[in-house]
């Protein structure tokens, strides 16, 4: 095989933010910031930790309904920003990987099961009341996903294994959801060629080091757009930062399928929180596609996970891709049809990265620097959870602050369920001299669960110091993995990147190493790349470095890069 060449284009990615000024912010729920601020449930076993994963979103009677694994219920929203929890004991909310479909004004629900897969139905999902529609499918399935074609025919896709493929079959929903024909094997892993399928945070585990061996292929999802069937699947493992969705295409719902040109379809290996795998892709009321994904923490437990929401687009050539650039920064939810990523850019920039921190107290194993290091897997913990524990972040200069995100961690918690007593209360103040303080965010009487509380300010403030004071934690100690401050600084744009080079591994073309000269006034770098010059749909964001090795390439493809 010939060595694959890489052609480079170098420029500074300059985001035009004039369309996202404070005047354009309509309400406190106009923007959102990943991870989504959901009432993630504490799991019923040790260690005490939160979890939600494997999401499915459907649209039903002007509401979006969000189902996720092991959540004790589900959520509803009318605008994709504020989500309300719906408690339900009528469906198996303790099972993994739920899926749902709307058929004739009725919602049908199915989740993974190793023994029997019952299907449930409701005409009113907001009530939490369901009944059994079908006692059992023909065979048990794991990680199921319904797909209703535009000709009214219903299909089911499933698979969750390091040995078996993704399967598909047509269902007769008028006859107890019985199988029409035999299940088909649709796609298999090919990690020897596709770097994104190799396990590990950075796709570098080539030999088994875990209880399983090989790539974990799971989490199928199907969309049909302009006559093309897009089959999505998750690899290489939910606990990895590299957790991603791959993509195959076909002209028929059961194949044969071929690898899509743009892969991985959904990928977020760096930033504050990582991972964009085992997802569902749905349309909003304006026709925009959204990809809701599983994101990884995986510190206290392999399945310590959260959810993230990203836009997805189809270009004029039918290339389907998920846009994850600045994927954990605040974004405005559009109130119209988006034509492309240029209409979906950050509402604000990050001001708090690596800024100095003062705290009231600290555990040695969870130091204060973890508050601003942009790594959800590391957190600061105070010595207690008492009222009055505090944090001060020094932005070093007075900045225009538009929003804050408080990401609470669980240190010393012994919580194992949902409860009305699970909530945080805190006060955030701001100052420019650290003497006179003004109120910024008041959650001192909050009684709702807000583990990743994101607050968009009604009006901008100029501030250098941000102080959070604890009033109540649900259990354990006050712990924060990120007190993230967003807005606009007063500095100049960084200089253009110079001496940008790429070296592809001659022995294994799944790897490429990028290098450049650091800019002293740059916070970080966005690398965009793809297999065509005008289709740079993949994104890799890094902080404070001048080199990056990407191990997730398709060794059979050429690539173009920008920084």
Short mmCIF file of C-alpha atoms in Angstrom, two decimals, residues 55 159 162 228 231 240 472 513 526 534:
data_model
loop_
_atom_site.label_atom_id
_atom_site.label_comp_id
_atom_site.label_asym_id
_atom_site.label_seq_id
_atom_site.Cartn_x
_atom_site.Cartn_y
_atom_site.Cartn_z
CA UNK A 55 -29.72 8.07 25.88
CA UNK A 159 -25.82 -5.49 19.77
CA UNK A 162 -16.66 -7.63 21.77
CA UNK A 228 -29.77 7.29 2.74
CA UNK A 231 -26.36 3.31 10.92
CA UNK A 240 -12.75 5.78 27.73
CA UNK A 472 -25.73 22.97 51.78
CA UNK A 513 1.64 13.42 15.28
CA UNK A 526 -8.58 23.55 18.06
CA UNK A 534 -13.56 21.24 2.40
#
